[in-house]
PDB file of C-alpha atoms in Angstrom:
ATOM      1  CA  SER T 218     -54.357   9.202 -29.908  1.00 55.00           C
ATOM      2  CA  ALA T 219     -55.302  11.862 -27.444  1.00 52.00           C
ATOM      3  CA  ASP T 220     -56.859   9.265 -25.102  1.00 53.00           C
ATOM      4  CA  ASP T 221     -53.615   7.316 -25.013  1.00 51.00           C
ATOM      5  CA  ASP T 222     -51.622  10.515 -24.242  1.00 51.00           C
ATOM      6  CA  SER T 223     -54.088  11.451 -21.492  1.00 50.00           C
ATOM      7  CA  ALA T 224     -53.850   7.907 -19.927  1.00 49.00           C
ATOM      8  CA  SER T 225     -50.100   7.985 -20.113  1.00 50.00           C
ATOM      9  CA  SER T 226     -49.932  11.436 -18.559  1.00 53.00           C
ATOM     10  CA  SER T 227     -52.356  10.382 -15.840  1.00 51.00           C
ATOM     11  CA  SER T 228     -50.319   7.236 -15.108  1.00 51.00           C
ATOM     12  CA  SER T 229     -47.020   9.125 -14.882  1.00 57.00           C
ATOM     13  CA  SER T 230     -48.688  11.824 -12.692  1.00 63.00           C
ATOM     14  CA  CYS T 231     -49.926   9.066 -10.282  1.00 58.00           C
ATOM     15  CA  ALA T 232     -46.453   7.521 -10.252  1.00 58.00           C
ATOM     16  CA  ALA T 233     -44.933  10.935  -9.505  1.00 66.00           C
ATOM     17  CA  GLN T 234     -47.433  11.515  -6.650  1.00 67.00           C
ATOM     18  CA  ALA T 235     -46.596   8.092  -5.165  1.00 62.00           C
ATOM     19  CA  ASP T 236     -42.851   8.815  -5.423  1.00 69.00           C
ATOM     20  CA  ASN T 237     -43.375  12.172  -3.734  1.00 78.00           C
ATOM     21  CA  ALA T 238     -45.372  10.570  -0.926  1.00 79.00           C
ATOM     22  CA  ASN T 239     -42.726   7.921  -0.448  1.00 80.00           C
ATOM     23  CA  ASN T 240     -39.907  10.497  -0.375  1.00 83.00           C
ATOM     24  CA  LYS T 241     -41.826  12.605   2.141  1.00 88.00           C
ATOM     25  CA  ALA T 242     -42.471   9.593   4.350  1.00 86.00           C
ATOM     26  CA  ALA T 243     -38.798   8.534   4.129  1.00 85.00           C
ATOM     27  CA  SER T 244     -37.709  12.059   5.046  1.00 88.00           C
ATOM     28  CA  ARG T 245     -40.106  12.052   8.047  1.00 89.00           C
ATOM     29  CA  LEU T 246     -38.688   8.680   9.158  1.00 87.00           C
ATOM     30  CA  PHE T 247     -35.140  10.167   8.864  1.00 89.00           C
ATOM     31  CA  ASP T 248     -36.196  13.235  10.834  1.00 92.00           C
ATOM     32  CA  LYS T 249     -37.555  10.965  13.621  1.00 90.00           C
ATOM     33  CA  LEU T 250     -34.283   9.077  13.736  1.00 90.00           C
ATOM     34  CA  ASP T 251     -32.171  12.319  13.640  1.00 94.00           C
ATOM     35  CA  ALA T 252     -33.398  13.650  16.965  1.00 94.00           C
ATOM     36  CA  ASN T 253     -30.889  16.534  17.170  1.00 95.00           C
ATOM     37  CA  ASP T 254     -31.509  17.648  13.604  1.00 93.00           C
ATOM     38  CA  ASP T 255     -27.802  17.697  12.601  1.00 94.00           C
ATOM     39  CA  GLY T 256     -28.432  15.771   9.378  1.00 93.00           C
ATOM     40  CA  GLN T 257     -26.805  12.555  10.681  1.00 92.00           C
ATOM     41  CA  ILE T 258     -28.231   9.537  12.540  1.00 93.00           C
ATOM     42  CA  GLU T 259     -25.820   8.764  15.390  1.00 93.00           C
ATOM     43  CA  ILE T 260     -25.615   5.714  17.603  1.00 91.00           C
ATOM     44  CA  ASN T 261     -27.475   7.359  20.549  1.00 92.00           C
ATOM     45  CA  GLU T 262     -30.280   8.552  18.278  1.00 94.00           C
ATOM     46  CA  ALA T 263     -30.657   5.095  16.653  1.00 91.00           C
ATOM     47  CA  SER T 264     -30.698   3.447  20.069  1.00 90.00           C
ATOM     48  CA  SER T 265     -33.314   5.823  21.308  1.00 90.00           C
ATOM     49  CA  TYR T 266     -35.533   5.306  18.251  1.00 88.00           C
ATOM     50  CA  ILE T 267     -35.280   1.512  18.565  1.00 87.00           C
ATOM     51  CA  ARG T 268     -36.053   1.669  22.246  1.00 85.00           C
ATOM     52  CA  GLN T 269     -39.073   3.928  21.728  1.00 85.00           C
ATOM     53  CA  THR T 270     -40.575   2.160  18.694  1.00 81.00           C
ATOM     54  CA  MET T 271     -39.401  -1.371  18.920  1.00 76.00           C
ATOM     55  CA  GLY T 272     -38.777  -1.739  22.670  1.00 63.00           C
ATOM     56  CA  ASN T 273     -40.556  -4.316  24.830  1.00 62.00           C
ATOM     57  CA  HIS T 274     -40.137  -6.813  22.042  1.00 62.00           C
ATOM     58  CA  LYS T 275     -38.313 -10.057  22.605  1.00 67.00           C
ATOM     59  CA  ASP T 276     -35.393  -8.938  20.387  1.00 69.00           C
ATOM     60  CA  PHE T 277     -34.972  -5.472  21.887  1.00 76.00           C
ATOM     61  CA  ASP T 278     -35.860  -5.707  25.586  1.00 74.00           C
ATOM     62  CA  THR T 279     -32.430  -5.019  27.039  1.00 83.00           C
ATOM     63  CA  ASP T 280     -30.059  -2.077  26.677  1.00 84.00           C
ATOM     64  CA  LYS T 281     -27.430  -4.411  25.185  1.00 87.00           C
ATOM     65  CA  GLU T 282     -29.788  -5.663  22.521  1.00 85.00           C
ATOM     66  CA  VAL T 283     -30.963  -2.162  21.641  1.00 85.00           C
ATOM     67  CA  ASN T 284     -27.370  -0.843  21.441  1.00 86.00           C
ATOM     68  CA  GLU T 285     -26.246  -3.845  19.323  1.00 88.00           C
ATOM     69  CA  ALA T 286     -29.136  -3.299  16.953  1.00 86.00           C
ATOM     70  CA  ALA T 287     -28.324   0.412  16.687  1.00 88.00           C
ATOM     71  CA  LYS T 288     -24.686  -0.401  15.859  1.00 89.00           C
ATOM     72  CA  ARG T 289     -25.810  -2.920  13.158  1.00 86.00           C
ATOM     73  CA  LEU T 290     -28.204  -0.324  11.712  1.00 86.00           C
ATOM     74  CA  LEU T 291     -25.401   2.269  11.397  1.00 89.00           C
ATOM     75  CA  ASP T 292     -22.881  -0.177  10.124  1.00 86.00           C
ATOM     76  CA  SER T 293     -25.267  -1.552   7.435  1.00 83.00           C
ATOM     77  CA  LEU T 294     -26.599   1.844   6.211  1.00 85.00           C
ATOM     78  CA  ASP T 295     -23.461   3.914   6.487  1.00 84.00           C
ATOM     79  CA  SER T 296     -21.514   4.119   3.265  1.00 77.00           C
ATOM     80  CA  ASN T 297     -17.697   4.031   3.191  1.00 68.00           C
ATOM     81  CA  ASP T 298     -17.333   7.567   4.487  1.00 70.00           C
ATOM     82  CA  GLU T 299     -15.886   6.411   7.827  1.00 68.00           C
ATOM     83  CA  GLY T 300     -18.208   8.732   9.707  1.00 72.00           C
ATOM     84  CA  GLY T 301     -20.010   6.128  11.679  1.00 83.00           C
ATOM     85  CA  THR T 302     -23.242   8.020  11.117  1.00 90.00           C
ATOM     86  CA  VAL T 303     -26.021   7.817   8.469  1.00 90.00           C
ATOM     87  CA  SER T 304     -27.102  10.733   6.324  1.00 90.00           C
ATOM     88  CA  GLU T 305     -30.471  11.138   4.741  1.00 90.00           C
ATOM     89  CA  SER T 306     -29.022  10.294   1.339  1.00 89.00           C
ATOM     90  CA  GLU T 307     -27.490   7.129   2.681  1.00 89.00           C
ATOM     91  CA  MET T 308     -30.825   6.054   4.074  1.00 88.00           C
ATOM     92  CA  MET T 309     -32.621   6.885   0.869  1.00 87.00           C
ATOM     93  CA  GLN T 310     -30.050   4.904  -1.162  1.00 86.00           C
ATOM     94  CA  HIS T 311     -30.658   1.937   1.131  1.00 85.00           C
ATOM     95  CA  LEU T 312     -34.463   2.186   0.777  1.00 84.00           C
ATOM     96  CA  LYS T 313     -34.362   2.507  -3.025  1.00 82.00           C
ATOM     97  CA  GLY T 314     -32.266  -0.602  -3.363  1.00 81.00           C
ATOM     98  CA  MET T 315     -33.976  -2.612  -0.684  1.00 80.00           C
ATOM     99  CA  LEU T 316     -36.698  -4.794  -2.301  1.00 83.00           C
ATOM    100  CA  ASN T 317     -38.458  -5.059  -5.676  1.00 90.00           C
ATOM    101  CA  PRO T 318     -42.226  -5.818  -5.956  1.00 91.00           C
ATOM    102  CA  ARG T 319     -41.677  -9.530  -6.366  1.00 92.00           C
ATOM    103  CA  ASP T 320     -39.345  -9.707  -3.338  1.00 91.00           C
ATOM    104  CA  VAL T 321     -41.876  -7.731  -1.255  1.00 92.00           C
ATOM    105  CA  GLU T 322     -44.718 -10.016  -2.211  1.00 93.00           C
ATOM    106  CA  GLU T 323     -42.605 -13.115  -1.311  1.00 93.00           C
ATOM    107  CA  TRP T 324     -41.523 -11.472   1.976  1.00 92.00           C
ATOM    108  CA  VAL T 325     -45.161 -10.780   2.911  1.00 93.00           C
ATOM    109  CA  ARG T 326     -46.308 -14.264   1.907  1.00 92.00           C
ATOM    110  CA  LEU T 327     -43.489 -16.352   3.280  1.00 91.00           C
ATOM    111  CA  GLY T 328     -41.469 -14.189   5.665  1.00 89.00           C
ATOM    112  CA  LEU T 329     -44.322 -12.561   7.446  1.00 91.00           C
ATOM    113  CA  ARG T 330     -46.658 -15.503   6.946  1.00 92.00           C
ATOM    114  CA  GLN T 331     -49.456 -13.288   5.610  1.00 94.00           C
ATOM    115  CA  PRO T 332     -50.404 -15.022   2.289  1.00 95.00           C
ATOM    116  CA  LYS T 333     -53.875 -13.435   2.487  1.00 96.00           C
ATOM    117  CA  HIS T 334     -52.325  -9.969   2.045  1.00 96.00           C
ATOM    118  CA  ALA T 335     -49.479 -10.768  -0.422  1.00 95.00           C
ATOM    119  CA  PRO T 336     -51.644 -10.296  -3.506  1.00 96.00           C
ATOM    120  CA  ALA T 337     -52.496  -6.735  -2.538  1.00 96.00           C
ATOM    121  CA  PHE T 338     -48.763  -5.910  -2.193  1.00 95.00           C
ATOM    122  CA  ALA T 339     -48.065  -7.509  -5.646  1.00 94.00           C
ATOM    123  CA  GLN T 340     -51.020  -5.749  -7.337  1.00 95.00           C
ATOM    124  CA  ASN T 341     -49.828  -2.430  -6.069  1.00 94.00           C
ATOM    125  CA  ALA T 342     -46.206  -3.174  -6.986  1.00 92.00           C
ATOM    126  CA  VAL T 343     -45.045  -2.305  -3.450  1.00 93.00           C
ATOM    127  CA  THR T 344     -41.281  -1.838  -3.195  1.00 91.00           C
ATOM    128  CA  GLY T 345     -38.938  -1.171  -0.256  1.00 88.00           C
ATOM    129  CA  MET T 346     -39.202   2.520  -0.986  1.00 89.00           C
ATOM    130  CA  ASP T 347     -42.902   2.279  -0.153  1.00 92.00           C
ATOM    131  CA  PHE T 348     -42.201   1.017   3.383  1.00 93.00           C
ATOM    132  CA  PRO T 349     -41.838   4.415   5.141  1.00 92.00           C
ATOM    133  CA  TYR T 350     -45.246   5.481   3.731  1.00 93.00           C
ATOM    134  CA  LEU T 351     -46.855   2.232   4.664  1.00 95.00           C
ATOM    135  CA  ALA T 352     -45.427   2.311   8.269  1.00 93.00           C
ATOM    136  CA  ALA T 353     -46.363   6.011   8.831  1.00 92.00           C
ATOM    137  CA  ASN T 354     -49.453   6.981  10.911  1.00 92.00           C
ATOM    138  CA  GLY T 355     -49.707   3.532  12.558  1.00 91.00           C
ATOM    139  CA  GLY T 356     -49.982   1.797   9.170  1.00 94.00           C
ATOM    140  CA  ALA T 357     -53.018   3.763   7.914  1.00 94.00           C
ATOM    141  CA  ALA T 358     -52.053   3.155   4.312  1.00 94.00           C
ATOM    142  CA  LEU T 359     -51.915  -0.579   4.963  1.00 96.00           C
ATOM    143  CA  SER T 360     -55.605  -0.477   5.841  1.00 95.00           C
ATOM    144  CA  ASP T 361     -56.733   2.185   3.359  1.00 94.00           C
ATOM    145  CA  GLU T 362     -54.723   0.993   0.297  1.00 93.00           C
ATOM    146  CA  LEU T 363     -53.816  -2.668   0.893  1.00 95.00           C
ATOM    147  CA  GLY T 364     -56.812  -3.933   2.882  1.00 95.00           C
ATOM    148  CA  VAL T 365     -55.097  -4.842   6.114  1.00 96.00           C
ATOM    149  CA  ARG T 366     -58.071  -4.308   8.327  1.00 95.00           C
ATOM    150  CA  SER T 367     -57.080  -6.001  11.650  1.00 95.00           C
ATOM    151  CA  PRO T 368     -55.386  -3.600  14.033  1.00 95.00           C
ATOM    152  CA  LEU T 369     -53.208  -6.391  15.399  1.00 94.00           C
ATOM    153  CA  VAL T 370     -51.990  -7.421  11.969  1.00 95.00           C
ATOM    154  CA  ARG T 371     -51.413  -3.784  10.968  1.00 95.00           C
ATOM    155  CA  LYS T 372     -49.258  -3.362  14.155  1.00 92.00           C
ATOM    156  CA  GLN T 373     -47.280  -6.503  13.180  1.00 92.00           C
ATOM    157  CA  PHE T 374     -46.803  -5.235   9.699  1.00 94.00           C
ATOM    158  CA  VAL T 375     -45.610  -1.800  10.943  1.00 93.00           C
ATOM    159  CA  ARG T 376     -43.092  -3.505  13.260  1.00 90.00           C
ATOM    160  CA  ALA T 377     -41.893  -5.768  10.422  1.00 92.00           C
ATOM    161  CA  LEU T 378     -41.661  -2.885   7.980  1.00 93.00           C
ATOM    162  CA  LYS T 379     -39.546  -0.818  10.432  1.00 90.00           C
ATOM    163  CA  ARG T 380     -37.305  -3.841  11.163  1.00 88.00           C
ATOM    164  CA  ARG T 381     -36.762  -4.424   7.431  1.00 89.00           C
ATOM    165  CA  MET T 382     -36.153  -0.695   6.671  1.00 88.00           C
ATOM    166  CA  LEU T 383     -33.631  -0.394   9.433  1.00 86.00           C
ATOM    167  CA  ARG T 384     -32.034  -3.865   9.077  1.00 82.00           C
ATOM    168  CA  LEU T 385     -32.905  -4.703  12.684  1.00 82.00           C
ATOM    169  CA  GLY T 386     -32.738  -8.336  13.830  1.00 65.00           C
ATOM    170  CA  SER T 387     -31.118 -11.216  12.275  1.00 57.00           C
ATOM    171  CA  PRO T 388     -32.069 -12.680   8.869  1.00 52.00           C
ATOM    172  CA  ALA T 389     -33.438 -16.167   8.902  1.00 49.00           C
ATOM    173  CA  GLY T 390     -30.872 -18.840   9.093  1.00 46.00           C
ATOM    174  CA  VAL T 391     -30.370 -21.880   6.896  1.00 49.00           C
ATOM    175  CA  PRO T 392     -32.692 -24.754   7.822  1.00 51.00           C
ATOM    176  CA  VAL T 393     -30.876 -27.222  10.065  1.00 57.00           C
ATOM    177  CA  ARG T 394     -32.769 -30.359   9.248  1.00 62.00           C
ATOM    178  CA  VAL T 395     -35.142 -30.748   6.344  1.00 58.00           C
ATOM    179  CA  SER T 396     -37.000 -34.000   5.814  1.00 65.00           C
ATOM    180  CA  CYS T 397     -39.791 -35.200   3.585  1.00 68.00           C
ATOM    181  CA  ALA T 398     -42.741 -36.918   5.214  1.00 62.00           C
TER     182      ALA T 398
END
């Protein structure tokens, strides 16, 4: 019917707009990282970005920690081109393959210990590709679209989104001792 076609067209139009917003946000993130505008993220640019946006955090409060994180970022996002730098397409490929909606919901609920906000992420089918958009503008979309009202919690989310996007920090280790009470 015409109504079904209209709803389908509207749905695909909304999805296209969301994809466009996500791609623009990812490009802006890349541009912030690529300080010299040469189309490649180099070690000094990654270090500078980490220091400016993640500095004064317990994991990135020394030059050694910042530089090690920058090296890990480049090593993990750089494809096998032996360049030691990250292109925009390499970063986009990483973001697109990062997390599906179920993984994001679980990460929010368990990894970030924010079970209150996890349903909004699931209902909106948030993926890793949405992370640049959610982290942009101080997390405005987290508040406007996902209901994260507390400025402190939004700041924590933005930091966690950046860490996840850029593979900063260490993944959680295997529990050492588990016991039932």
